[in-house]
Short mmCIF file of C-alpha atoms and ligand atoms in Angstrom, two decimals:
data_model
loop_
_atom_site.label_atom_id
_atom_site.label_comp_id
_atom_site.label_asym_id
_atom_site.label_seq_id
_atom_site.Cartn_x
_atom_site.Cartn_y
_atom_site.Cartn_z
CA UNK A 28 118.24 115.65 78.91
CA UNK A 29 115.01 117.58 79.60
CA UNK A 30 111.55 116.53 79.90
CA UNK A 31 109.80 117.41 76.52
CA UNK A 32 105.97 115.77 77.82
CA UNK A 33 104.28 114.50 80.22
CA UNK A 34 100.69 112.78 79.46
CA UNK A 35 98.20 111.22 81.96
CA UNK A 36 96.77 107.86 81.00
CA UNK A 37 93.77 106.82 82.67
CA UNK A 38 92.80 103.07 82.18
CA UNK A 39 90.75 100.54 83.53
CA UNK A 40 91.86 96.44 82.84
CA UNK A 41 90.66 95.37 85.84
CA UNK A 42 90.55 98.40 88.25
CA UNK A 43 91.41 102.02 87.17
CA UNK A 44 95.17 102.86 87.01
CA UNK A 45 96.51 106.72 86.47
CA UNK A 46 99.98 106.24 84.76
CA UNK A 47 101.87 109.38 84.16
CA UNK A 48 104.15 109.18 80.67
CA UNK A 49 107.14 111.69 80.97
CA UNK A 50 109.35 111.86 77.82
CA UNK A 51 113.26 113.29 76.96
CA UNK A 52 114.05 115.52 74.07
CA UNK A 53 116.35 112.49 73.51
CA UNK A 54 113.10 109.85 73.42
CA UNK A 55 113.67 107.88 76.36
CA UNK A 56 110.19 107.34 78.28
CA UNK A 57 109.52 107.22 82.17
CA UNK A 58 106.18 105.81 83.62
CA UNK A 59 104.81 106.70 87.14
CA UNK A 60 101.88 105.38 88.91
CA UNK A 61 99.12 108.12 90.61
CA UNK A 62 96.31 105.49 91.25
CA UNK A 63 93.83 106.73 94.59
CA UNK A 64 91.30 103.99 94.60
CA UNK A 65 87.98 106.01 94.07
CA UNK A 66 89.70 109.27 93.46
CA UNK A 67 91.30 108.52 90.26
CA UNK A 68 90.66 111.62 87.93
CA UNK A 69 91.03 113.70 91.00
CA UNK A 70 94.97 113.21 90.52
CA UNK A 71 94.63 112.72 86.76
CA UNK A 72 93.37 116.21 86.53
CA UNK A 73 95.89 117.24 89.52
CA UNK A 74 98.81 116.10 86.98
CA UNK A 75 97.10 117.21 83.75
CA UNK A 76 96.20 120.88 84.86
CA UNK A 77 98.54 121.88 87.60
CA UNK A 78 101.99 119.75 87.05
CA UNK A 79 102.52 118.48 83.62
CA UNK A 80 103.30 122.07 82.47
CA UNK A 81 105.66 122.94 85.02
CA UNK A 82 107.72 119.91 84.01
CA UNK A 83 108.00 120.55 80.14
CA UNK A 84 111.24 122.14 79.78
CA UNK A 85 113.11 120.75 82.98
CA UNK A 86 116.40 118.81 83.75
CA UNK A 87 114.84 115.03 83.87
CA UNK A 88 118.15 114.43 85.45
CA UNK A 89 116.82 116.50 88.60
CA UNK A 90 115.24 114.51 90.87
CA UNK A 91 115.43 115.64 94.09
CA UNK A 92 115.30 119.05 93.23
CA UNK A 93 111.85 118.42 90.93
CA UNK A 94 110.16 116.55 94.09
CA UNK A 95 111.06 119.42 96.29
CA UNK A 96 109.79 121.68 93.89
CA UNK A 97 106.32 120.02 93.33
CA UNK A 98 106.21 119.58 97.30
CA UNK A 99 107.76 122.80 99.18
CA UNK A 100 107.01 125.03 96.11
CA UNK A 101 103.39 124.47 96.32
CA UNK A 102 101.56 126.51 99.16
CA UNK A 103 98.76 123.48 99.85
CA UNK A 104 101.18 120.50 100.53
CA UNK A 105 100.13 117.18 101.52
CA UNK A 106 97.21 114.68 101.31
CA UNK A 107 96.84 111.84 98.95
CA UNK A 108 95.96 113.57 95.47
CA UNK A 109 99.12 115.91 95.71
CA UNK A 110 101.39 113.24 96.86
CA UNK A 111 99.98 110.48 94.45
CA UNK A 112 100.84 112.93 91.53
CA UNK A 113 104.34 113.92 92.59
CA UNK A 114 104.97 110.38 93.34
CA UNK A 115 104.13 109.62 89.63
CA UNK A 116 106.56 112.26 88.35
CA UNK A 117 109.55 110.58 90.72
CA UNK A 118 108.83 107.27 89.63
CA UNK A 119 108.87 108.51 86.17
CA UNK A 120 111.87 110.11 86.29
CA UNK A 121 113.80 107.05 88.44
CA UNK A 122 112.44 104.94 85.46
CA UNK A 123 114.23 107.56 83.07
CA UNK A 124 117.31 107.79 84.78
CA UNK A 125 117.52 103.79 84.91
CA UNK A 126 117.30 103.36 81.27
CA UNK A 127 119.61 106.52 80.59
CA UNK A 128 122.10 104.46 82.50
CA UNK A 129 121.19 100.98 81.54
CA UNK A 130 120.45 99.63 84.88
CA UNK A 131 117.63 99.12 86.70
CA UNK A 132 115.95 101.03 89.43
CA UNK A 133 117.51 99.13 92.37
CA UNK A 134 121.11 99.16 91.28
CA UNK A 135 120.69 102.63 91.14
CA UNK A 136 119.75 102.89 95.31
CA UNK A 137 122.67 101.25 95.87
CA UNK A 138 122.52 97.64 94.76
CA UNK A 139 120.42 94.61 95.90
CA UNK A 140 120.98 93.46 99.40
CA UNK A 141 119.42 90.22 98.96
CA UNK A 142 118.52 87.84 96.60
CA UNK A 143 114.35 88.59 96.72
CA UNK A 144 111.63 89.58 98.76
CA UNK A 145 109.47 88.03 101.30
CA UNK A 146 106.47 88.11 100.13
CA UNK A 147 102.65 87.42 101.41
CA UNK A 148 99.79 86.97 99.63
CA UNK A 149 95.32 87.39 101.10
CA UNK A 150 93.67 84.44 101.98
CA UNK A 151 89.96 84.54 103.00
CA UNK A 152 87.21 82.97 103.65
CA UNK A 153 83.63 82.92 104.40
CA UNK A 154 83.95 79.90 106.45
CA UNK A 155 86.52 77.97 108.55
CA UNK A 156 86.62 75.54 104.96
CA UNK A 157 87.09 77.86 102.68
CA UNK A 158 89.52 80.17 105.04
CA UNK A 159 91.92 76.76 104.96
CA UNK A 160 91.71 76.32 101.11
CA UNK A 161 92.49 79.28 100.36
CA UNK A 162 95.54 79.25 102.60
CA UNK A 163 96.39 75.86 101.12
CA UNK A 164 95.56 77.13 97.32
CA UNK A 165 98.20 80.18 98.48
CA UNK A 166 100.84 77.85 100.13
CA UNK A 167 100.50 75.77 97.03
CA UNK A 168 100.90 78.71 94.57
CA UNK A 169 104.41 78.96 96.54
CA UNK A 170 103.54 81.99 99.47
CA UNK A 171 105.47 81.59 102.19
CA UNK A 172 103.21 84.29 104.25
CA UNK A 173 99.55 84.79 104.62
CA UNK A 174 97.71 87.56 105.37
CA UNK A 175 94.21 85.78 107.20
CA UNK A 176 90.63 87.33 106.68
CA UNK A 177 87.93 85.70 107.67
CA UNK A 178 83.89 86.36 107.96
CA UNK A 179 82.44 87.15 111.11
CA UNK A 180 79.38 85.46 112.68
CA UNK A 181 76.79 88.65 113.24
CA UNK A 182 78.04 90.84 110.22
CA UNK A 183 76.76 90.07 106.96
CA UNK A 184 79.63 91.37 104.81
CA UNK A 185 83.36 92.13 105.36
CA UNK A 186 86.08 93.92 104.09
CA UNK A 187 88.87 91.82 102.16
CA UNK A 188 86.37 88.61 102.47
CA UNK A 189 86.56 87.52 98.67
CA UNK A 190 83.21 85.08 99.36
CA UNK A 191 80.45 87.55 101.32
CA UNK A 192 77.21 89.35 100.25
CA UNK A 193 76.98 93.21 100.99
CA UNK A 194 74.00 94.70 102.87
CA UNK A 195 71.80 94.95 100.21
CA UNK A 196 71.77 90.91 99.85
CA UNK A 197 74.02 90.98 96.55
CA UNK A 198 77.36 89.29 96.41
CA UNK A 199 80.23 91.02 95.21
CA UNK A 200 83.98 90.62 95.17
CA UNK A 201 85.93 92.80 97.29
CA UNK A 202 88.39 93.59 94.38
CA UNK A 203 88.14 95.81 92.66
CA UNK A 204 86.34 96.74 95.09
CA UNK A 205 82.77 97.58 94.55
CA UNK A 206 82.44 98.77 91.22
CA UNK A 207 79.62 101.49 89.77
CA UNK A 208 77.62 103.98 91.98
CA UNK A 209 76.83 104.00 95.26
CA UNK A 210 79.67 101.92 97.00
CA UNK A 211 78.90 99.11 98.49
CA UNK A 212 77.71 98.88 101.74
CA UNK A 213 79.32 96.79 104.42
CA UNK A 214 78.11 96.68 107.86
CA UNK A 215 80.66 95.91 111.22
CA UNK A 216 80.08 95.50 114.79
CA UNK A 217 83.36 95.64 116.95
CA UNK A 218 81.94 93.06 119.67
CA UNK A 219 81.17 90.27 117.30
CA UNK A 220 84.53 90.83 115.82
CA UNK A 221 86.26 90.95 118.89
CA UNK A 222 84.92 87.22 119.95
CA UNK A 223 85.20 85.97 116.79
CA UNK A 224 88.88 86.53 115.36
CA UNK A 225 90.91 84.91 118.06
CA UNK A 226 89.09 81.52 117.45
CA UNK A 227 89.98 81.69 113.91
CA UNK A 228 93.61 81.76 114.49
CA UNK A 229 94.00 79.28 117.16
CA UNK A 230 92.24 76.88 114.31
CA UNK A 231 94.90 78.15 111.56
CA UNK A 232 97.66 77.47 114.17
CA UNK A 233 96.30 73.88 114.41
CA UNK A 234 96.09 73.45 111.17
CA UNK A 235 98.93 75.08 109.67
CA UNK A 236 101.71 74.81 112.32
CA UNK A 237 103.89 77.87 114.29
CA UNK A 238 105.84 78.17 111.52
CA UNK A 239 103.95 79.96 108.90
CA UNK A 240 104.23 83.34 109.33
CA UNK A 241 100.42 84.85 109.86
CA UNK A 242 99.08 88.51 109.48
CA UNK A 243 95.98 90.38 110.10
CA UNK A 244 94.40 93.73 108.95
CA UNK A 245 91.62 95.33 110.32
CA UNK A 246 91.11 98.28 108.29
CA UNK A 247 91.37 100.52 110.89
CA UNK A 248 88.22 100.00 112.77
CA UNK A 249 89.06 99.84 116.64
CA UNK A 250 89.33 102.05 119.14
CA UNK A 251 92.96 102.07 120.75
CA UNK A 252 91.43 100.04 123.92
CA UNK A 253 89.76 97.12 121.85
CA UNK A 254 92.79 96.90 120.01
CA UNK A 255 94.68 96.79 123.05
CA UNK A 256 92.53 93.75 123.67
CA UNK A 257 92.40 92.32 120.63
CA UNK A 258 96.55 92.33 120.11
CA UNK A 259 97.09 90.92 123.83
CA UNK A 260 94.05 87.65 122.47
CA UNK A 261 96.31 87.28 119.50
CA UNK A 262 99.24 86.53 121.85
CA UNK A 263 99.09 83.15 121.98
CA UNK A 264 99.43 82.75 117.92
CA UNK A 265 102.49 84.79 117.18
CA UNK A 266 101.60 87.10 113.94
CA UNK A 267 104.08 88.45 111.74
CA UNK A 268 102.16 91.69 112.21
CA UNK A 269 98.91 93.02 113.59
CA UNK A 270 97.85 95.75 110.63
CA UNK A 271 96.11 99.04 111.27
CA UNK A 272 93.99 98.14 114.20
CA UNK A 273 92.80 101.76 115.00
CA UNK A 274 92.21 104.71 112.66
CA UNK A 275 95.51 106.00 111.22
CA UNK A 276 95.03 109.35 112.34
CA UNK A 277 95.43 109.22 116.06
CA UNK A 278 98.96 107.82 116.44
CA UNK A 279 99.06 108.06 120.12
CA UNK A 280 96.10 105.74 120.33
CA UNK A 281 99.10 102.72 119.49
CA UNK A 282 100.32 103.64 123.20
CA UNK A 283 97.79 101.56 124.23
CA UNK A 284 98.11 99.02 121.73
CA UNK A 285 101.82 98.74 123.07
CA UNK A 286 101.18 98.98 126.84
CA UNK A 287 99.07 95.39 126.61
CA UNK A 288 100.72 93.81 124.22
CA UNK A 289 104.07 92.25 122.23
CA UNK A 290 102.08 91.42 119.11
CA UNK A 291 103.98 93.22 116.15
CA UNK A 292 102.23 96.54 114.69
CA UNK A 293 102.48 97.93 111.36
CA UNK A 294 100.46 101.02 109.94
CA UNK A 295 100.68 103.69 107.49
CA UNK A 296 99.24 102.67 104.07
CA UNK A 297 97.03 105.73 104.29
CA UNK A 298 99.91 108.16 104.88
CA UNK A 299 101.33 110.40 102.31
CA UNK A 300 104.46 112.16 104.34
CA UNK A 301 106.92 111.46 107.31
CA UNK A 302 105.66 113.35 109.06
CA UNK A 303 102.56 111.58 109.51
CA UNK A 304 105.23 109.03 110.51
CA UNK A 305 107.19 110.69 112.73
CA UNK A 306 105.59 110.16 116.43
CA UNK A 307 104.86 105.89 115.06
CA UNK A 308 108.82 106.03 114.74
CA UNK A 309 110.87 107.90 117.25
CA UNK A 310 108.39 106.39 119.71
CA UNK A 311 108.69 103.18 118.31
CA UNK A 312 105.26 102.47 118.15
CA UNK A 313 104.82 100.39 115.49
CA UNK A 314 107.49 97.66 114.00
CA UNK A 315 106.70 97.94 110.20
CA UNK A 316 106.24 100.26 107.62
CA UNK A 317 103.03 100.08 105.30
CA UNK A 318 103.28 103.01 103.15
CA UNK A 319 103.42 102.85 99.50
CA UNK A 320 105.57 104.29 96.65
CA UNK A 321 102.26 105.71 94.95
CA UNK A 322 100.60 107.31 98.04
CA UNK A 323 103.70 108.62 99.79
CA UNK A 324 105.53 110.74 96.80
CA UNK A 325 107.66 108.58 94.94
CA UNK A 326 110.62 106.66 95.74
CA UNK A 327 112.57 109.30 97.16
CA UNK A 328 110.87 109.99 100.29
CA UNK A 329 109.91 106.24 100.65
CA UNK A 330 114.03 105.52 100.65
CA UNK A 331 114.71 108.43 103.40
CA UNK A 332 111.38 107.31 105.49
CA UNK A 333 112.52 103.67 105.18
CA UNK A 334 116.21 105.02 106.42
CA UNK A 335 114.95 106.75 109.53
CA UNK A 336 112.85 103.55 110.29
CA UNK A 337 116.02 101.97 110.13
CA UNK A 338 117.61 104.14 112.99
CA UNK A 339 114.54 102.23 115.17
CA UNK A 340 114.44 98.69 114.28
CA UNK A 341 111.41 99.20 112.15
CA UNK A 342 111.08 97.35 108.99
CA UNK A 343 109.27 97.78 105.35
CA UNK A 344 105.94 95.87 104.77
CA UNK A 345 105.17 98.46 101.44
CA UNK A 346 101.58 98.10 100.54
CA UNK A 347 100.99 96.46 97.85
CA UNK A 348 97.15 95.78 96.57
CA UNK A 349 95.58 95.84 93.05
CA UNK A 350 95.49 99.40 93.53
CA UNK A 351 98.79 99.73 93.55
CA UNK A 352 99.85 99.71 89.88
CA UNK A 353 102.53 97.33 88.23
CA UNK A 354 104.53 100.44 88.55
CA UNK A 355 104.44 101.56 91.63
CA UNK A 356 104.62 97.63 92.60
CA UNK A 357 107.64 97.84 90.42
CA UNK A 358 108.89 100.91 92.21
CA UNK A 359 108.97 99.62 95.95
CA UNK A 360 110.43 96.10 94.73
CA UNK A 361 113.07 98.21 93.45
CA UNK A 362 113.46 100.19 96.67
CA UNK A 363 112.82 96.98 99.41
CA UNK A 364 115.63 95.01 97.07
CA UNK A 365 118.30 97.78 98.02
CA UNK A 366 117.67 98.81 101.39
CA UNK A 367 118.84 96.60 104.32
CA UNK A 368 115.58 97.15 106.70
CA UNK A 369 113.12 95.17 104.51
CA UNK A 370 110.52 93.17 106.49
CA UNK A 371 107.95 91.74 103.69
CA UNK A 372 105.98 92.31 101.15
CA UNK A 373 102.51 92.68 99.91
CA UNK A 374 101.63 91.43 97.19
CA UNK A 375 97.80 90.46 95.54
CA UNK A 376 98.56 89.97 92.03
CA UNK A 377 96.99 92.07 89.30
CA UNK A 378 94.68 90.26 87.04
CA UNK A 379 95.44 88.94 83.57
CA UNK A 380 93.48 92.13 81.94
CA UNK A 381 96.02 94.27 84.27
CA UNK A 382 99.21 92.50 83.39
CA UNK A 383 98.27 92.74 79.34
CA UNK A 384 98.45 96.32 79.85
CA UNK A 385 101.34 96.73 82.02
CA UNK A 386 104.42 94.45 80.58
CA UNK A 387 106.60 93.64 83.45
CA UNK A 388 110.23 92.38 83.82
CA UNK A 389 108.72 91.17 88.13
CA UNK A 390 109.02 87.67 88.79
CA UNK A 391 107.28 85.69 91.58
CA UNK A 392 108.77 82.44 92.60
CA UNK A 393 108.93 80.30 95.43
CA UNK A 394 107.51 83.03 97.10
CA UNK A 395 109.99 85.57 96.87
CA UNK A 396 109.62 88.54 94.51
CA UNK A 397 112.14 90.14 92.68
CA UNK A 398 112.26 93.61 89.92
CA UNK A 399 114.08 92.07 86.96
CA UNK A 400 116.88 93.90 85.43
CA UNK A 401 115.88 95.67 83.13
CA UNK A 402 116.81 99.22 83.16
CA UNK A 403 114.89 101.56 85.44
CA UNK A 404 111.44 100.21 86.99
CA UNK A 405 110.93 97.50 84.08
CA UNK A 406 107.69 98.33 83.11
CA UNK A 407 106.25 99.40 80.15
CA UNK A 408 102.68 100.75 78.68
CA UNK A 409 100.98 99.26 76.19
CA UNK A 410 98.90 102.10 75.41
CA UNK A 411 96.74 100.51 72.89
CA UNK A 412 95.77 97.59 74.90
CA UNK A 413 95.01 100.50 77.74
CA UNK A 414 92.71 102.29 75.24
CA UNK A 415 90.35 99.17 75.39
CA UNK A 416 89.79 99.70 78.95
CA UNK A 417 87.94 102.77 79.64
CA UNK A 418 87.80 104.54 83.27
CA UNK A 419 84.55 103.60 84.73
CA UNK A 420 83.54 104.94 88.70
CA UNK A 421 84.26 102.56 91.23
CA UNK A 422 84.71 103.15 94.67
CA UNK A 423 85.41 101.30 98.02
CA UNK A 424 82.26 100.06 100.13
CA UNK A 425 81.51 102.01 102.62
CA UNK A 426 81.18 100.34 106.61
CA UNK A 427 78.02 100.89 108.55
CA UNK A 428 76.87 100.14 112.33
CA UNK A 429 73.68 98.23 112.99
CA UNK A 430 71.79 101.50 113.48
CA UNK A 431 73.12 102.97 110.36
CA UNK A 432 75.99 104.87 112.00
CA UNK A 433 79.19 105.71 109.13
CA UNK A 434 82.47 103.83 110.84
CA UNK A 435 85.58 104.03 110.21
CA UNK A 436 87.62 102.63 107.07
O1 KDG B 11 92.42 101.15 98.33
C1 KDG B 11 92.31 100.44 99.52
C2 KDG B 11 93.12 99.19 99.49
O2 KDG B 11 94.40 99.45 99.00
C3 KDG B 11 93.24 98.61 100.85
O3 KDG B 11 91.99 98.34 101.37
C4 KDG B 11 94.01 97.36 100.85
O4 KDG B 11 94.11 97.38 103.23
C5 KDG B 11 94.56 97.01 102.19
C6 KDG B 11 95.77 96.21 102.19
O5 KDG B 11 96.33 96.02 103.25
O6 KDG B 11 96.19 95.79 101.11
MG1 MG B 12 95.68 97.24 104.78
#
């Protein structure tokens, strides 16, 4: 069974998606996801002019042996465009293999060990009100874990705050985030945020009990110290997890984090290999993973990384935003079904517009999720409802200081 094409689709219901479309000489049809938020065609052109011909003509049975060929046959390795597209040809080829054998994905990595996952959905909110609404509307909609976001007195507009205004005065949903050209800017002062978040939780706790499992992201913006300070604050309300609370590429900085503090870490939706892995692990600084199927190479390295977690206590937490295609959603369900160290799960639901373009065997109830069963990832294209849905530029905001300074996503 060799690969006889492999097309790039590039589609926007929603958000942009890049979908990779590998097909047998036999007919049978694999999807992968490459979607970089703001980088799309960067890996649409990575697949269409550097992989897709080195592919034509190959064993789709090979699967290993392709990913190591895209990866340690390629002098440049690394970094999100590279590993988005070889993730898209693993997926692609796991979702072949699947429906060659007429199961799906999971049964495959060795069967499900348990019976769904754990998952939590973002609530938000511009004001202590809305914040508990929009828990309530989540608990209601059957989440049994919320991720909490909440506005902060002194900065105008916030990352992953559904209800804010950027700088410029206009208001603007934070997903898909910011779409046209420039990005939208966002401004953030560590201080104010600092004084500010702890309150918010010790109102949530009130409200909502000790029961409900709470988490937090802040995009990376700390330094390792206020971090430090802000984990130790959060103490008292016993979160699931704290989420990258200081930029991803200093792993030592989580020392800190860990010297003042119990208050569970998890990191790593920016990271593409193990290796950028390797020192959070065997040093057991963190206590979850959060890297994805799309942005770490496919479901092959995300099993092995997952495995080596395993031989530390650390857990899964894949990321899973809008930007995250129904397929490479599809793909770490799959993957946090089989293995035995799964912690949780993202998950933000994709919009009506996504799901008429993506048809998907998922299922989301009482809060758990679960793959389906149908053979390999369960997804398919609908390639005529994509065409309706041209790409169109859209990037993140960017995050400014009071005096104009760039910080840190
Ligand atoms: O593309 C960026 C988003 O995926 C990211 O901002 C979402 O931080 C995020 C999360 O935890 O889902
Ligand atoms: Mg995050």
């Amino acid at each position: 069974m060799n690969i006889a094409s492999a097309e790039v689709c590039v589609t926007s219901p929603s958000r942009n998606f890049v979908t990779l479309k590998l097909t047998t000489d036999d007919g049978i049809t694999g999807l992968g996801d490459a979607t970089l938020n703001g980088r799309e065609q960067a890996v649409a052109a990575y697949l269409r002019e550097h992989v897709a011909s080195l592919l034509v003509g190959q064993d789709a049975h090979r699967i290993e042996d392709t990913w190591q060929y895209l990866y340690r046959g390629a002098y440049w390795r690394g970094g999100p465009v590279t590993m988005a597209a070889i993730a898209a040809v693993d997926m692609a080829l796991w979702d072949i293999k699947g429906k060659a054998a007429g199961l799906p994905l999971y049964q495959l990595l060795g069967g499900a060990s348990r019976s769904g996952l754990l998952a939590y959905g973002h609530a938000s909110g511009g004001s202590p009100q809305s914040l508990s609404e929009s828990i309530h509307a989540h608990i209601e909609r059957g989440y049994r874990a919320v991720r909490v976001q909440t506005a902060v007195p002194g900065i105008r507009a916030l990352y992953g705050v559904a209800e804010q205004r950027q700088a410029t005065g206009e208001r603007y949903d934070y997903e898909p985030a910011g779409r046209g050209v420039p990005p939208p800017e966002e401004d953030w002062d560590s201080a104010a945020y600092l004084r500010h978040v702890p309150s918010v939780f010790e109102r949530v706790r009130e409200e909502f009990g000790a029961e409900l499992p709470l988490l937090h992201d802040v995009h990376h913006r700390l330094t390792p110290i206020e971090a430090a300070k802000l984990a130790q604050r959060l103490e008292p309300y016993d979160l699931f997890w704290l989420e990258d609370c200081t930029p991803a590429e200093n792993p030592q900085g989580l020392r800190i984090v860990r010297q003042h503090s119990t208050t569970p870490l998890a990191i790593g939706e920016v990271f593409n290999t193990v290796w950028d892995f390797q020192q959070l692990i065997t040093e057991q600084l963190i206590d979850y993973i959060r890297a994805s199927a799309t942005h770490f190479g496919g479901v092959t390295p995300l099993r092995k990384l997952i495995d080596f977690a395993a031989l530390h206590q650390i857990r899964s937490g894949f990321h899973g935003p809008t930007d995250v295609s129904p397929v490479g959603f599809a793909a770490q369900l799959h993957v946090g079904l089989a293995i035995h160290n799964f912690g949780i799960q993202e998950y933000m639901e994709h919009s009506e517009a996504t799901n008429s373009v993506f048809r998907q065997s998922m299922t989301f109830r009482d809060g758990m999720l679960h793959p389906g069963e149908t053979p390999g990832l369960g997804v398919e294209l609908d390639e005529k409802a994509a065409a309706a849905f041209p790409y169109q530029p859209a990037y993140l905001p960017v995050s400014r200081l009071k005096d104009g300074t760039m910080h840190d996503w």
